[in-house]
XYZ file of C-alpha atoms in Angstrom:
442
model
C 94.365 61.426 88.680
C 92.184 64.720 87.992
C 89.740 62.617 90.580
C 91.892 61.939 93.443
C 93.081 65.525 93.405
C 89.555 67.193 93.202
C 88.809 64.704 96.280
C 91.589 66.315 98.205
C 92.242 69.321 97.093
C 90.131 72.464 96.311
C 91.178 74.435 93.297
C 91.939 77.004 95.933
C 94.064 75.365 97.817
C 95.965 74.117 94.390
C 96.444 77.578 94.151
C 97.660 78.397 97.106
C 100.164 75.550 97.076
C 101.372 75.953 93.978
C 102.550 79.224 95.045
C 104.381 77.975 98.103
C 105.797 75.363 95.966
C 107.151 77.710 93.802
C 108.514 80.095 96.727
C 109.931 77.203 98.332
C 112.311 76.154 95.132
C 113.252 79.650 94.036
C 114.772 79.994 98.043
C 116.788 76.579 97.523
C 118.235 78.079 93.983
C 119.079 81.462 95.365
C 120.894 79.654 98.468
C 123.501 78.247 96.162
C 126.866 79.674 95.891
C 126.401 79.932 92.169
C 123.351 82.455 92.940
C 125.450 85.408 94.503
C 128.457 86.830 92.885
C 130.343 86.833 96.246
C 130.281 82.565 95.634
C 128.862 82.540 99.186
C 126.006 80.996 99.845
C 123.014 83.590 100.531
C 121.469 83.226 103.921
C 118.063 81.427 104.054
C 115.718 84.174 105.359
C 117.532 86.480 102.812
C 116.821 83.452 99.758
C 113.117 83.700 101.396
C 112.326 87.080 100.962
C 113.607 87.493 97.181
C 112.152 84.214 96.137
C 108.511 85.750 97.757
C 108.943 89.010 96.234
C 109.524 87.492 92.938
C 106.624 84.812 93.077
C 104.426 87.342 94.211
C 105.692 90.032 91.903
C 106.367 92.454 94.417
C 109.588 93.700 94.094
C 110.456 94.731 97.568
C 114.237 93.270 97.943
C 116.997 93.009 101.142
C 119.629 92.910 98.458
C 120.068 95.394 95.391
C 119.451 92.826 92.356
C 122.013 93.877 90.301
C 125.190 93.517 92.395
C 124.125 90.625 95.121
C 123.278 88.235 92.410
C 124.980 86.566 90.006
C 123.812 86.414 86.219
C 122.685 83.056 87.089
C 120.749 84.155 90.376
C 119.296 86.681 88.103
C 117.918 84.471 85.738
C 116.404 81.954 88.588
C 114.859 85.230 89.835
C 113.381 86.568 86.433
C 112.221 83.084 85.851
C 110.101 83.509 89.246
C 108.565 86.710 87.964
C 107.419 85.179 85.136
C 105.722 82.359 86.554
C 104.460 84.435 89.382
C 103.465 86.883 86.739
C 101.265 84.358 84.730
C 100.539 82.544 87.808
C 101.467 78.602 88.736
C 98.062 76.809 86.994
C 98.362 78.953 83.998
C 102.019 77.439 83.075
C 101.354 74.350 84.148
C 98.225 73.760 81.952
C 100.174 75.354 79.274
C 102.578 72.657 79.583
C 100.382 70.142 79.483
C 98.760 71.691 76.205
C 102.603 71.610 74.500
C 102.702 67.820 75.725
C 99.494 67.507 74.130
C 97.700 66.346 77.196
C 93.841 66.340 77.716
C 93.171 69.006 79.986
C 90.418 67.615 82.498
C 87.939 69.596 83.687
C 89.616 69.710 87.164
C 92.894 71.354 85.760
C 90.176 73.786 83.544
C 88.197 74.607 86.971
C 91.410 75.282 88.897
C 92.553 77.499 85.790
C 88.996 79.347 85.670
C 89.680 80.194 89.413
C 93.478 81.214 88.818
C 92.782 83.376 86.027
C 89.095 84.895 87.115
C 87.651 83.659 84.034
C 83.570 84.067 84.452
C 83.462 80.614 82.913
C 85.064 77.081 82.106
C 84.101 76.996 78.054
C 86.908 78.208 76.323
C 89.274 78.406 78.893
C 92.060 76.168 77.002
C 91.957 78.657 74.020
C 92.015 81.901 76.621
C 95.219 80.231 78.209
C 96.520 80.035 74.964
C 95.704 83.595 73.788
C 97.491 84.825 77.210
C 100.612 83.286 76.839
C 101.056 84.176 72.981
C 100.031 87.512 73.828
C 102.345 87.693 76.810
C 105.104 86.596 75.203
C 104.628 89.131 72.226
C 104.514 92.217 74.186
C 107.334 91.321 76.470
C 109.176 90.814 73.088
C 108.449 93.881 71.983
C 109.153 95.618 75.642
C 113.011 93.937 75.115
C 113.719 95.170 71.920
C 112.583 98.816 72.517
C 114.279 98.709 76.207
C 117.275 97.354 74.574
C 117.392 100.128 71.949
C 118.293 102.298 75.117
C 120.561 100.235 77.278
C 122.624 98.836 74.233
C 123.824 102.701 73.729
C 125.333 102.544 77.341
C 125.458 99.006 78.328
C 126.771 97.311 75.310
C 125.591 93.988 74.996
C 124.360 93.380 78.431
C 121.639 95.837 77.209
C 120.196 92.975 75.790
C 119.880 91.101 78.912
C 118.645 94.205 80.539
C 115.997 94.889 77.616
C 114.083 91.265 78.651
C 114.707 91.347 81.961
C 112.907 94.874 82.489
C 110.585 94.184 79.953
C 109.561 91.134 81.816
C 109.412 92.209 85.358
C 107.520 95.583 84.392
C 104.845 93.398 82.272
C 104.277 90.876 85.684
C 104.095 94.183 87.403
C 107.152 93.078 89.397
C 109.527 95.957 90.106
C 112.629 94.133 90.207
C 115.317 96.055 88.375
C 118.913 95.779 87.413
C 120.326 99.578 87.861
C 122.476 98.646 91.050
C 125.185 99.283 89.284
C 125.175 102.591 88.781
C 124.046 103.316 92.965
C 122.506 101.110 94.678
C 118.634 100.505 95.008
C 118.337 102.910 92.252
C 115.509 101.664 90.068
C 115.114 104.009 87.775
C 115.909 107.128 88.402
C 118.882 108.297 86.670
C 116.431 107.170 83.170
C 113.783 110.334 84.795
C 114.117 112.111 81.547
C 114.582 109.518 79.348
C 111.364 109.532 77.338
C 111.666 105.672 75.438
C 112.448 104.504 79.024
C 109.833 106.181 80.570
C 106.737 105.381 77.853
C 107.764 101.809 77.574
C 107.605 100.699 81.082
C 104.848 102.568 81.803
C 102.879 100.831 79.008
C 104.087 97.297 80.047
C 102.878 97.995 83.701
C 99.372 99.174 82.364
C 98.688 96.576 80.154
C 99.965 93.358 82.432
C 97.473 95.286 84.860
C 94.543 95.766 83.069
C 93.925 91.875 83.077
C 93.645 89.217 80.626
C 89.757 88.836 80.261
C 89.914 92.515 79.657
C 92.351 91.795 76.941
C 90.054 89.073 75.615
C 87.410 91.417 75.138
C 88.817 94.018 73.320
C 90.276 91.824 70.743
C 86.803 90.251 70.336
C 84.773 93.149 70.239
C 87.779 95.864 68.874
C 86.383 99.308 69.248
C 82.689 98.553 69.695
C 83.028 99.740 73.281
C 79.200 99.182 74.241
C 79.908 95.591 73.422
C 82.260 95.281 76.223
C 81.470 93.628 79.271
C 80.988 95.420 82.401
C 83.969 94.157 83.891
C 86.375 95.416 80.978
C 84.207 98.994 81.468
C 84.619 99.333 84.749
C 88.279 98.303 85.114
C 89.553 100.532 81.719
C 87.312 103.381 83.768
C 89.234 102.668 87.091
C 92.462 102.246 85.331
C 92.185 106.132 83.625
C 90.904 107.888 86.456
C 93.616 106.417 88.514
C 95.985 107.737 86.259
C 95.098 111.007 85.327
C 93.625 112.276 88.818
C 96.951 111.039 90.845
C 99.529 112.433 88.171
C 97.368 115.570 87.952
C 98.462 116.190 91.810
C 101.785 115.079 91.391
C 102.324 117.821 88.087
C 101.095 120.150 90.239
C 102.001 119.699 93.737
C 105.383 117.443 94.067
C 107.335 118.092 90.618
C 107.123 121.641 90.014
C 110.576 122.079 90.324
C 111.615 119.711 87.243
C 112.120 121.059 83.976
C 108.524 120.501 81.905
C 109.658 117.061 80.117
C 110.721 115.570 83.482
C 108.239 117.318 85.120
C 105.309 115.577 82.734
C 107.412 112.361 82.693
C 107.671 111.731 86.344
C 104.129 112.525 87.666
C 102.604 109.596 84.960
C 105.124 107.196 85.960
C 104.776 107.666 89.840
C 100.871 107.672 89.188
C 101.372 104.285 87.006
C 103.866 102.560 89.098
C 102.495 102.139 92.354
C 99.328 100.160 90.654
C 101.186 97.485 91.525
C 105.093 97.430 89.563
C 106.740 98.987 92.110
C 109.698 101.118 89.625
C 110.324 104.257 91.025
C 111.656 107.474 88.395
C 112.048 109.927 91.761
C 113.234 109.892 94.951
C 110.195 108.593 96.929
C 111.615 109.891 100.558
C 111.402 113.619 99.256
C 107.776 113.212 98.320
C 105.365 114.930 100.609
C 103.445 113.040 103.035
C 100.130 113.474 101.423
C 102.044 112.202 98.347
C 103.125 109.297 100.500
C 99.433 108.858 101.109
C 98.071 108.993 97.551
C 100.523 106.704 96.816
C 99.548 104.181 99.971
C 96.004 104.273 98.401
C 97.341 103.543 94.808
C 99.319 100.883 95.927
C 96.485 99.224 98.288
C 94.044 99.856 94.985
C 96.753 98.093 92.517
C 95.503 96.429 89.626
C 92.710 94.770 88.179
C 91.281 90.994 88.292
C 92.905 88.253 86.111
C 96.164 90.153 85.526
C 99.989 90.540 86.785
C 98.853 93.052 89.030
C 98.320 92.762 93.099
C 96.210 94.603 95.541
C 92.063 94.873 95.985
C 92.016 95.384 92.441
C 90.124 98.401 90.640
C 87.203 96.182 90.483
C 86.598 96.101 94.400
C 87.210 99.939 94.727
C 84.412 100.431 92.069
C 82.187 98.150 93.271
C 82.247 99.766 96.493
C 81.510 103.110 95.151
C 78.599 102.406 93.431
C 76.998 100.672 96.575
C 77.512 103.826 98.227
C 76.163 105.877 95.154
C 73.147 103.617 95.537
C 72.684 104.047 98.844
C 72.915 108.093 98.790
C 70.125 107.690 95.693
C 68.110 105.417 97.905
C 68.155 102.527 95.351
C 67.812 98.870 96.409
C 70.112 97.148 93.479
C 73.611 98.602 93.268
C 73.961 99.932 88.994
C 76.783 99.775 86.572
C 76.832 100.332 83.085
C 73.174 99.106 82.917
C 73.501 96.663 84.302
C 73.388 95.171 87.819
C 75.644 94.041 90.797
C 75.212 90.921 92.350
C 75.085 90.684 96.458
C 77.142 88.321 96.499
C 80.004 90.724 94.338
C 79.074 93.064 96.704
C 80.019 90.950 99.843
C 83.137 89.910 98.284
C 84.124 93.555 98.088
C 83.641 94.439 101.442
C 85.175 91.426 102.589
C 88.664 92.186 100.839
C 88.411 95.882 102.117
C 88.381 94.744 105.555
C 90.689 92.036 105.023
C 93.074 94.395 103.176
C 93.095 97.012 105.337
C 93.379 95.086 108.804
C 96.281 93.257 107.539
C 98.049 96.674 105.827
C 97.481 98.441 109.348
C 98.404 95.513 111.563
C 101.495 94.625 109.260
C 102.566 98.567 109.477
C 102.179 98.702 113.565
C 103.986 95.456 114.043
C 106.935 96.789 112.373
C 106.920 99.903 113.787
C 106.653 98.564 116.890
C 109.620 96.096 116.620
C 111.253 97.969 114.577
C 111.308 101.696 116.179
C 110.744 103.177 113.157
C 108.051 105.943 112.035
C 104.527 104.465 111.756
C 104.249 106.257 107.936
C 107.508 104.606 106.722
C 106.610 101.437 108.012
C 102.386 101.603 106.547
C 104.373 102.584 103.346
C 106.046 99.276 103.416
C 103.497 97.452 104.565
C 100.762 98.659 102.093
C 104.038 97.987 99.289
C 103.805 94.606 100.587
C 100.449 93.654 100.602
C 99.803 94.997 97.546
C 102.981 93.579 95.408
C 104.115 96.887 94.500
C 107.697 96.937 95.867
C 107.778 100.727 96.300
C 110.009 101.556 99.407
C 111.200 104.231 101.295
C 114.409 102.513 102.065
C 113.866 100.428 105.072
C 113.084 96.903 103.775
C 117.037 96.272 103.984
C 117.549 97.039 107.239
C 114.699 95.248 108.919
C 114.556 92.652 111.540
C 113.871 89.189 110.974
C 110.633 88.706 112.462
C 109.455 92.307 110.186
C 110.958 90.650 107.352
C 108.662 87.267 107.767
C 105.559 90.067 108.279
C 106.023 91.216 104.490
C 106.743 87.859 103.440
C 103.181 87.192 104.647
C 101.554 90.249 103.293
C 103.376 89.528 100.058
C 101.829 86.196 99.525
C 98.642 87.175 100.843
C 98.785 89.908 98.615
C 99.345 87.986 95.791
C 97.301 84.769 96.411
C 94.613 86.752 97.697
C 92.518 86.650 101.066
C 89.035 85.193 99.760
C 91.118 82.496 98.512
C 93.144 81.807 101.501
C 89.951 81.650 103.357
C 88.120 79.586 100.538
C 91.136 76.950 100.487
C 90.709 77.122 104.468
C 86.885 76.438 104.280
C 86.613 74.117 101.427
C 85.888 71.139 103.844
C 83.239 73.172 105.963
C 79.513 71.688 105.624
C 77.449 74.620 104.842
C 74.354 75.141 106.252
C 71.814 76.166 104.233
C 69.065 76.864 107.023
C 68.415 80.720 107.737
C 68.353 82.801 110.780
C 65.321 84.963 111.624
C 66.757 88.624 110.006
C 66.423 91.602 112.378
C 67.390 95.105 111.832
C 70.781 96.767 113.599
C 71.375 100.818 113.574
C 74.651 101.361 111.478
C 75.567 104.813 110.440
């Protein structure tokens, strides 16, 4: 079987299928009368766009969560953050592990690609590792969440605990605070300091990736036994916490008392890297604050993890080529050690890719849409980068806008060299070279 599929199938294009597969049943569930708690059934292109926001874990929704659907629409839609979270392969190898199934080295290949694992030995017992992990800390997110909304919710806090817990962790953004005003997320829980820490924790470490994970519990605190790529992204991952909430302290929440204050500049400099909660009122932050946050959010998280966007990894890598080139060097440094061409054509790749889609995405909208250009390059960098962030005008779209994000979500989320890999897998490469002459840039 593992034959025949490797013969027509790349494990890119698994990938990207399994995905669409996944997208594809989530819309038939949330169609169902049983889904909303009108007993209607919910319009297809409406079914669409939550069932790709919660594959991709994005978060961006055309109905609040908490009042359109049903507890059983709910649960089909946590269910979708979770295996968009862990991604497609990874569940259904782990699956086939509680079946006790061989897995072939087809299934470990596609896995290796679906996780960014550097290698195929030891990928079985990684999977494993993930999804016990996983499962642990999104425990532990439910009970502590729970601790909070039991005191106001009752019971249903419970419910609320693991359904946060889990859509913070897969970096999803999908909340259940409709009730108290619509689209809320979560900002009436602002000063709320369990609330606050929690979350913000669950978004950083389903971010940080699980090869970075890996590493630390191998190697505990001997940090210059780390591998690069754990270096680099826990580097990333601080600076782009710190710097960003040190602007937000001081430029967009001095008017909060100094526990709100503090509380609200982390979590808007953690949650647009990709979860896509929101503590404030996103349409009274400034415009450059709009624009950190565009960056954040087209930055997101890091390789191998819940997270979405060009990952801190490609950011990094692009930095240090152009710290190499202002030194003059010929190999591109990090940590000692150094960066493959080939990592460094990657990175540029998904730069332009990223941004060409983020700006075309935002002018098509705003174009159709007659809306402000900002607005609609905040929703489309939301999109593209599975944050689910908005400035309130994913609702009130137009269908053809709508099917634009539902793009940039899955792109977003599958990612653009592997859309392009699954679309070139059958290409004969040619391994002759051109004669290499020199063209002016700069």
């Amino acid at each position: 079987m593992d034959a025949k599929i490797k013969k027509h199938f790349s494990s890119s294009q698994i990938i990207i299928f399994g995905f669409a597969g996944a997208i594809i049943l989530g819309t038939i569930f949330l169609m169902l009368p049983i889904s909303s708690t009108s007993g209607n059934m919910t319009p297809f292109s409406d079914a669409l766009f939550t069932s790709t926001s919660a594959v991709c874990v994005t978060g961006l929704v055309v109905h609040d969560t908490a009042t359109h659907w049903s507890m059983f629409g709910q649960l089909i839609i946590l269910l979708l953050i979770q295996v968009g979270g862990l991604g497609i392969v990874t569940l259904s190898v782990a699956m086939a592990m509680l079946a006790g199934r061989k897995i072939g080295l087809m299934q470990r290949s596609t896995l290796q690609d679906a996780i960014s694992a550097p290698k195929v030995g030891g990928i079985v017992k990684l999977t494993g590792f993930i999804l016990k992990t996983t499962f642990v800390i999104e425990l532990i997110g439910a009970i502590l969440l729970s601790t909070v909304f039991c005191r106001e919710f009752g019971i249903k806090g419970i419910w609320l605990g693991i359904f946060h817990s889990v859509s913070a962790f897969c970096n999803a953004g999908f909340d259940l605070m409709g009730t108290k005003a619509p689209f809320s997320s979560l900002t009436s829980y602002s000063a709320q300091p369990l609330i606050n820490a929690v979350i913000m924790l669950l978004i950083i470490i389903g971010g940080i990736g699980f090869l970075v994970w890996e590493d630390i519990k191998t190697n505990k605190h001997h940090i210059k036994k780390y591998r690069m790529q754990t270096k680099v992204v826990l580097s990333a991952t601080l600076f782009l916490i710190i710097a960003p909430a040190i602007y937000f302290y001081y430029a967009e929440f001095n008017e909060l008392p100094l526990n709100e204050r503090i509380l609200n500049s982390m979590f808007q400099s953690v949650t647009p890297r990709t979860a896509g909660f929101n503590t404030a009122d996103l349409t009274k932050i400034s415009g450059i604050g709009q624009a950190i946050t565009i960056i954040l959010m087209l930055i997101g998280g890091s390789p191998g993890s819940t997270a979405g966007g060009m990952k801190t990894t490609t950011a990094a890598v692009l930095i240090f080529s152009a710290i190499s080139v202002f030194r003059k060097k010929d190999d591109v440094e990090c940590f000692g050690r150094r960066i493959a061409d080939s990592t460094l054509k990657n990175a540029a790749a998904i730069l332009l890719m990223y941004l060409l889609l983020f700006l075309t995405g935002g002018l098509i909208i705003s174009g159709i849409e007659n809306l402000p250009l900002m607005d609609c390059l905040f929703e489309s960098a939301s999109a593209i980068g599975t944050v689910g962030l908005t400035l309130g005008i994913t609702p009130t779209l137009g269908t053809v806008s709508r099917i634009v994000l539902i793009g940039l979500m899955f792109f977003g989320r599958v990612g653009g060299l592997t859309l392009i890999f699954a679309a070139l897998s059958n290409k004969q490469h040619n391994i002759s070279k051109k004669p290499q002459e020199r063209i002016t840039v700069g």
